[in-house]
mmCIF file of C-alpha atoms and ligand atoms in Angstrom:
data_model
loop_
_atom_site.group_PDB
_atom_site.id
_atom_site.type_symbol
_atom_site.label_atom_id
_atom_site.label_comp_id
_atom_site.label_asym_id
_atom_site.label_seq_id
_atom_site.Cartn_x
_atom_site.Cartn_y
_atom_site.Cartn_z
ATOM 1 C CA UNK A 71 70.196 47.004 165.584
ATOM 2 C CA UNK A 72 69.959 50.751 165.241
ATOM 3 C CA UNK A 73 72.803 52.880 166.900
ATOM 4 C CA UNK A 74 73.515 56.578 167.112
ATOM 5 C CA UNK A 75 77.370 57.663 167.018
ATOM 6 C CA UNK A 76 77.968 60.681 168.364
ATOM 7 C CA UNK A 77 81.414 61.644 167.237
ATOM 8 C CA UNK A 78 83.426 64.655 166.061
ATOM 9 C CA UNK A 79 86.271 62.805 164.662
ATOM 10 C CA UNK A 80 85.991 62.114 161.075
ATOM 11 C CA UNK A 81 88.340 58.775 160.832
ATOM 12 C CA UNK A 82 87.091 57.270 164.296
ATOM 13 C CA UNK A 83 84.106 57.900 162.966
ATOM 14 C CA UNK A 84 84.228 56.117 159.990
ATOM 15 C CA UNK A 85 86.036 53.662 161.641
ATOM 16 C CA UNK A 86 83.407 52.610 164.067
ATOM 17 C CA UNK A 87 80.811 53.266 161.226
ATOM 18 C CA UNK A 88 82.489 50.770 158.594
ATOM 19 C CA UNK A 89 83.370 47.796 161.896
ATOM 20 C CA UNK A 90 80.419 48.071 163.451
ATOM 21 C CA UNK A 91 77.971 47.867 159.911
ATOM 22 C CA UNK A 92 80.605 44.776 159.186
ATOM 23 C CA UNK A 93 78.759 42.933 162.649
ATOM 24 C CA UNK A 94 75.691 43.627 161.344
ATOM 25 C CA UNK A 95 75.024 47.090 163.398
ATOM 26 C CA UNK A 96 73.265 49.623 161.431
ATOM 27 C CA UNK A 97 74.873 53.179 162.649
ATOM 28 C CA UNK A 98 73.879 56.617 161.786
ATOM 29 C CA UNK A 99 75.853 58.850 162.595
ATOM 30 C CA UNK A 100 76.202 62.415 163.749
ATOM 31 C CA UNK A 101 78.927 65.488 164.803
ATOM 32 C CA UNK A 102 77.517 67.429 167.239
ATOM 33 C CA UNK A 103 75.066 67.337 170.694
ATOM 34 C CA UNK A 104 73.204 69.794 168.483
ATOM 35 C CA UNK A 105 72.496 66.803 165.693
ATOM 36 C CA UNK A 106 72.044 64.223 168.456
ATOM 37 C CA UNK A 107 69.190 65.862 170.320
ATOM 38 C CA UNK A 108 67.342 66.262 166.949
ATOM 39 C CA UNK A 109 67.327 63.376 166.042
ATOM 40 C CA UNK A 110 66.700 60.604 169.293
ATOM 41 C CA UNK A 111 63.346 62.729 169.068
ATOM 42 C CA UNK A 112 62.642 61.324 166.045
ATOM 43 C CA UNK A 113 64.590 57.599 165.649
ATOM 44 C CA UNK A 114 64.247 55.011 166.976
ATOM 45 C CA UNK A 115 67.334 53.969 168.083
ATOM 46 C CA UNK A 116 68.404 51.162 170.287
ATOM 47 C CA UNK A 117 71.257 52.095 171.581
ATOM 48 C CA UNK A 118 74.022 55.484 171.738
ATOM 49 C CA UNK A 119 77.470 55.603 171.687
ATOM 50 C CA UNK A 120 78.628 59.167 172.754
ATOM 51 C CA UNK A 121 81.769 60.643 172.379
ATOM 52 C CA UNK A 122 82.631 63.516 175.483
ATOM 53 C CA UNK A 123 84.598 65.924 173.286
ATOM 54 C CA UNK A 124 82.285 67.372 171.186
ATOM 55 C CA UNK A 125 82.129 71.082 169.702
ATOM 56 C CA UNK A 126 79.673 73.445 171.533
ATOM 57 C CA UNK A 127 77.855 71.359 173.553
ATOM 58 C CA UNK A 128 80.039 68.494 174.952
ATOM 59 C CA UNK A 129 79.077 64.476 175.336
ATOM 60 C CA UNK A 130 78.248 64.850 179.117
ATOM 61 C CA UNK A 131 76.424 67.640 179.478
ATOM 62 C CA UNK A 132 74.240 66.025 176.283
ATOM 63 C CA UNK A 133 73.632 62.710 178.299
ATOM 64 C CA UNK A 134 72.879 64.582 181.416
ATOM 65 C CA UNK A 135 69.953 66.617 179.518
ATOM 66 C CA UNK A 136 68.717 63.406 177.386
ATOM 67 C CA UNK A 137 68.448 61.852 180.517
ATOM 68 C CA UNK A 138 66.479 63.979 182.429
ATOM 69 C CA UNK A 139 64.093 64.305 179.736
ATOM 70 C CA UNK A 140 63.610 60.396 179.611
ATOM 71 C CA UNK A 141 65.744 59.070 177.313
ATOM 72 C CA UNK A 142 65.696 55.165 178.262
ATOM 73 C CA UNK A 143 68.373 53.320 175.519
ATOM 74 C CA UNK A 144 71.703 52.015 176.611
ATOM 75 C CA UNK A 145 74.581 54.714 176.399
ATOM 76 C CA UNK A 146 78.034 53.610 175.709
ATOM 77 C CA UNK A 147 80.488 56.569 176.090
ATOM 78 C CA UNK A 148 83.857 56.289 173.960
ATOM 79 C CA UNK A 149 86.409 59.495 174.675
ATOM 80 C CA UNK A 150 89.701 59.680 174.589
ATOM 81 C CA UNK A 151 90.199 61.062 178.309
ATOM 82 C CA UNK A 152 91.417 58.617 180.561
ATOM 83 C CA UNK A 153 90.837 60.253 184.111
ATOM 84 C CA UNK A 154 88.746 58.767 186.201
ATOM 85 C CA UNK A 155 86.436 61.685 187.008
ATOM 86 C CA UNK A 156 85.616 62.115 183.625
ATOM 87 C CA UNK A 157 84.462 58.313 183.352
ATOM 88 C CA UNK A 158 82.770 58.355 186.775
ATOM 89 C CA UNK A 159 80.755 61.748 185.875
ATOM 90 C CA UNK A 160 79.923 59.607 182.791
ATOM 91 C CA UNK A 161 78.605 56.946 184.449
ATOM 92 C CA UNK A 162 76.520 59.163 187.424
ATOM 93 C CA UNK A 163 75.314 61.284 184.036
ATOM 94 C CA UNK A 164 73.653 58.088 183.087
ATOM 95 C CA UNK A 165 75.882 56.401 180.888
ATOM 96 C CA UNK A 166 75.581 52.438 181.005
ATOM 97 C CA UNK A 167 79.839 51.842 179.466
ATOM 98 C CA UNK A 168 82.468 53.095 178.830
ATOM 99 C CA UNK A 169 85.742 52.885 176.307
ATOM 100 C CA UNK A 170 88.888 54.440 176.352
ATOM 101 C CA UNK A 171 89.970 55.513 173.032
ATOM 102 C CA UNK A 172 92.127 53.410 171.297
ATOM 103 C CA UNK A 173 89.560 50.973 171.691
ATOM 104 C CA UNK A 174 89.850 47.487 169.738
ATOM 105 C CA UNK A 175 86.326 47.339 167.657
ATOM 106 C CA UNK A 176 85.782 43.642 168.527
ATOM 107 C CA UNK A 177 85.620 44.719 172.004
ATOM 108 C CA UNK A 178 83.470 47.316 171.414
ATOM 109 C CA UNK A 179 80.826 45.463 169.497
ATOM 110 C CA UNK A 180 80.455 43.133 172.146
ATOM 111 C CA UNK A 181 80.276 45.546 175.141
ATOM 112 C CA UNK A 182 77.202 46.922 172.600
ATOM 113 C CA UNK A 183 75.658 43.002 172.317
ATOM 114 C CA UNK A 184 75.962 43.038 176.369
ATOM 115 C CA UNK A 185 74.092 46.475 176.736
ATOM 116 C CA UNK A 186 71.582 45.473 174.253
ATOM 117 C CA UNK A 187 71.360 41.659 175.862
ATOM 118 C CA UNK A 188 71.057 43.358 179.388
ATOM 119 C CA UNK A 189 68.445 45.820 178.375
ATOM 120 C CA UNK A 190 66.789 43.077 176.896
ATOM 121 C CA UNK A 191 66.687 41.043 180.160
ATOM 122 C CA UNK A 192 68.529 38.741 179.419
ATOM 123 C CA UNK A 193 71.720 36.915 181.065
ATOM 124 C CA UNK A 194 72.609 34.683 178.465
ATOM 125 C CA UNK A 195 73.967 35.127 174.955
ATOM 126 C CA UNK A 196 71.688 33.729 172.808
ATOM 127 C CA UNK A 197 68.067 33.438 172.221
ATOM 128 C CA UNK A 198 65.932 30.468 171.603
ATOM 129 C CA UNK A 199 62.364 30.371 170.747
ATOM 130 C CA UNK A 200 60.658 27.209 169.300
ATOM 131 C CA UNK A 201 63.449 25.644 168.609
ATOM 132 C CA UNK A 202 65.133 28.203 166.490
ATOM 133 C CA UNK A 203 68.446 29.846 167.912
ATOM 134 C CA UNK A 204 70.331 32.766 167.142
ATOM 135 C CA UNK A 205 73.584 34.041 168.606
ATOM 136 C CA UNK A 206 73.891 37.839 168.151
ATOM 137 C CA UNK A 207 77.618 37.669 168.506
ATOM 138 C CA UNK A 208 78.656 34.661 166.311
ATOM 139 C CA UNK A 209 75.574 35.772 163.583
ATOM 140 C CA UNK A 210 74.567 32.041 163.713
ATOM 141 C CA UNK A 211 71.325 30.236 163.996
ATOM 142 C CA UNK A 212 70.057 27.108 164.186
ATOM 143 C CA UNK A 213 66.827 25.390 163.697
ATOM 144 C CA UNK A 214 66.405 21.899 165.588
ATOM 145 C CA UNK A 215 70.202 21.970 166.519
ATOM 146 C CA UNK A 216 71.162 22.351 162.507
ATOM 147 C CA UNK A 217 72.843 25.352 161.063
ATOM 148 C CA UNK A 218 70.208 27.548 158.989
ATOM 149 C CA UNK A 219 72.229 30.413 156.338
ATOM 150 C CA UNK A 220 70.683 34.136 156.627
ATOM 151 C CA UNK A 221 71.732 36.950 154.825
ATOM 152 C CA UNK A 222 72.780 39.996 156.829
ATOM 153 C CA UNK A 223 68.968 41.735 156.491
ATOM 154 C CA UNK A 224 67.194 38.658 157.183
ATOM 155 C CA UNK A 225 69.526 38.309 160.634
ATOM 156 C CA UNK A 226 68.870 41.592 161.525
ATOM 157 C CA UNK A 227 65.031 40.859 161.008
ATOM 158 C CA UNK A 228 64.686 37.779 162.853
ATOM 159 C CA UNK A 229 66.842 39.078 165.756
ATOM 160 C CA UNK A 230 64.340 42.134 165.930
ATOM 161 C CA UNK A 231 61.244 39.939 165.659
ATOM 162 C CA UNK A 232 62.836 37.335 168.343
ATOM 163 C CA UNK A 233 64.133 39.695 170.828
ATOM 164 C CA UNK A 234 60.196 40.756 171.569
ATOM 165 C CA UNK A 235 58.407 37.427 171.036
ATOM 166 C CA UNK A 236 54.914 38.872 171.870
ATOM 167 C CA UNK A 237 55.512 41.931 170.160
ATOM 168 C CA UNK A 238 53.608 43.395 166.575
ATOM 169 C CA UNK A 239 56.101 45.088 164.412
ATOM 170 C CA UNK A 240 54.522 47.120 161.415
ATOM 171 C CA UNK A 241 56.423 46.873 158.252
ATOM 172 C CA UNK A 242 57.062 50.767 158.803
ATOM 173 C CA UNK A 243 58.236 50.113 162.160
ATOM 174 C CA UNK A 244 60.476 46.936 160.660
ATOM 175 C CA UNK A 245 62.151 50.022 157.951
ATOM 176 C CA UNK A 246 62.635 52.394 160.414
ATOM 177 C CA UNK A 247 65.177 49.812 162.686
ATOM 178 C CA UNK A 248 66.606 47.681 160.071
ATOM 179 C CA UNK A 249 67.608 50.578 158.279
ATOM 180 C CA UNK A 250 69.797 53.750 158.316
ATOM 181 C CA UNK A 251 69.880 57.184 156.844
ATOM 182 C CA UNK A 252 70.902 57.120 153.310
ATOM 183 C CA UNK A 253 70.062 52.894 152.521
ATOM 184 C CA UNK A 254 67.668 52.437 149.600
ATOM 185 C CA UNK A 255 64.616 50.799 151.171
ATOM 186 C CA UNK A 256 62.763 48.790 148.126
ATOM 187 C CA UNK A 257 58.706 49.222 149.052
ATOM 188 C CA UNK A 258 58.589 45.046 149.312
ATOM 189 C CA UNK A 259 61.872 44.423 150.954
ATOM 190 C CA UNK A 260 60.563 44.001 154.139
ATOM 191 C CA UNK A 261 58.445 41.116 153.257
ATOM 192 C CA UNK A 262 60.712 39.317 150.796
ATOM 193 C CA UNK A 263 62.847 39.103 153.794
ATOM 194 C CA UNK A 264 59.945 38.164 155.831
ATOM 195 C CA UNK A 265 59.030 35.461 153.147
ATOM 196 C CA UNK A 266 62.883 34.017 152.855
ATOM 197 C CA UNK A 267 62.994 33.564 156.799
ATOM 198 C CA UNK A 268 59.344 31.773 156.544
ATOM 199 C CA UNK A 269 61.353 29.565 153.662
ATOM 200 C CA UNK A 270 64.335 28.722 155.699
ATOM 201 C CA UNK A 271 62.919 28.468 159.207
ATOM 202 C CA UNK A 272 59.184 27.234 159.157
ATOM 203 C CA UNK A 273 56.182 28.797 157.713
ATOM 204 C CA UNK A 274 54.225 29.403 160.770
ATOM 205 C CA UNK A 275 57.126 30.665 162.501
ATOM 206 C CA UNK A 276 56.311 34.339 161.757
ATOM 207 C CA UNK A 277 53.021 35.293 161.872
ATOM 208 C CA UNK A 278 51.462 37.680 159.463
ATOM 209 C CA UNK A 279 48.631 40.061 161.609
ATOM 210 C CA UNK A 280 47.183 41.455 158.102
ATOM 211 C CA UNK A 281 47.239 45.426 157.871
ATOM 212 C CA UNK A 282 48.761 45.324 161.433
ATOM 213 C CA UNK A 283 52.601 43.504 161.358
ATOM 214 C CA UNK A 284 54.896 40.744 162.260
ATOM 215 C CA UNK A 285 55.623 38.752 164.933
ATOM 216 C CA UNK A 286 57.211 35.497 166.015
ATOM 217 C CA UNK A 287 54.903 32.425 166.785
ATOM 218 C CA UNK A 288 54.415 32.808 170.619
ATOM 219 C CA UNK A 289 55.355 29.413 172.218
ATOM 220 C CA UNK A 290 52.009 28.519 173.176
HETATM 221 CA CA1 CA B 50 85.911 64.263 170.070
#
């Protein structure tokens, strides 16, 4: 999962940075409005988390224009401020969340798991398909009811591929969401990860569209 940070704060932002890459989140992360609107033109992001006290242009007067123009991700705002105005203009501005700084990290990854779940479609936690499980918040899956071991990159892969079962991904497309600004991408890695989650969970499980991308088995 791809996030934007939008944050001005050089320790909370590492801080959020460092916990959230530690539950498997992959964040880039940016200073200013100015940075922001750049680059959700060109990301693809899943999901922001804005801070409201920016310099120049501040967090809610960002959302309100992102909004307008179509922006359709989840937007978690995190701010320090702890009047209610400020959280209810948040929300009306189009914000999905909100935390109050201090914020405990835990909490805040799994408000993101129950934007990203509800955005999704779905109610409940997991997601099943064929028999295979996976469990965003506890990193776990199963295949037939026993426990199958994935490293981080092939969790990240197989909850991409399972969250849109019908779905082609290209291999650029695959890059562009597994991985942030600044992460070496080896040309093959996206299929040696493809080929150890064939190994480990089936080898028609993921199907192969030659020239064209990935995609789960669909279940009929
Ligand atoms: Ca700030």
């Amino acid at each position: 999962m791809r996030l934007l940070l939008v944050e001005d704060d050089a320790m909370i932002g590492e801080a959020i940075r460092l916990g959230l890459r530690r539950e498997g989140f992959t964040v880039d992360w940016v200073r200013d409005a100015r940075a922001a609107e750049g680059v959700l033109r060109t990301e693809p992001f899943e999901l922001m988390l804005l801070d409201l006290g920016l310099p120049g242009r501040n967090g809610l007067e960002l959302l309100k224009a992102e909004r307008q123009r179509g922006l359709a991700i989840p937007v978690l705002i995190i701010t320090a401020r702890d009047a209610v105005s400020d959280r209810v203009q948040g929300l009306d501005a189009g914000a999905d969340d909100y935390l109050i700084k201090p914020f405990d990290l835990d909490e805040l990854a799994a408000r993101l798991r129950a934007l990203l779940r509800r955005r999704a479609g779905r109610s409940a936690a997991g997601i099943e398909h064929l028999g295979v499980t996976l469990d965003p918040a506890s990193h776990r899956v199963t295949r037939d009811g026993a426990d199958v071991a994935l490293s981080p990159r092939e969790f990240a892969l197989l909850q991409l591929l399972m969250e849109r079962p019908g779905t082609l991904l290209s291999r650029a497309q695959i890059e562009e969401r597994l991985y942030g600004w600044g992460e070496e991408v080896e040309s093959n890695a996206v299929e040696v990860h493809i080929h150890g989650l064939r190994k480990k969970l089936g080898a028609d499980f993921i199907l192969n569209v030659r020239g064209v991308g990935y995609r789960v088995r669909p279940a009929s």
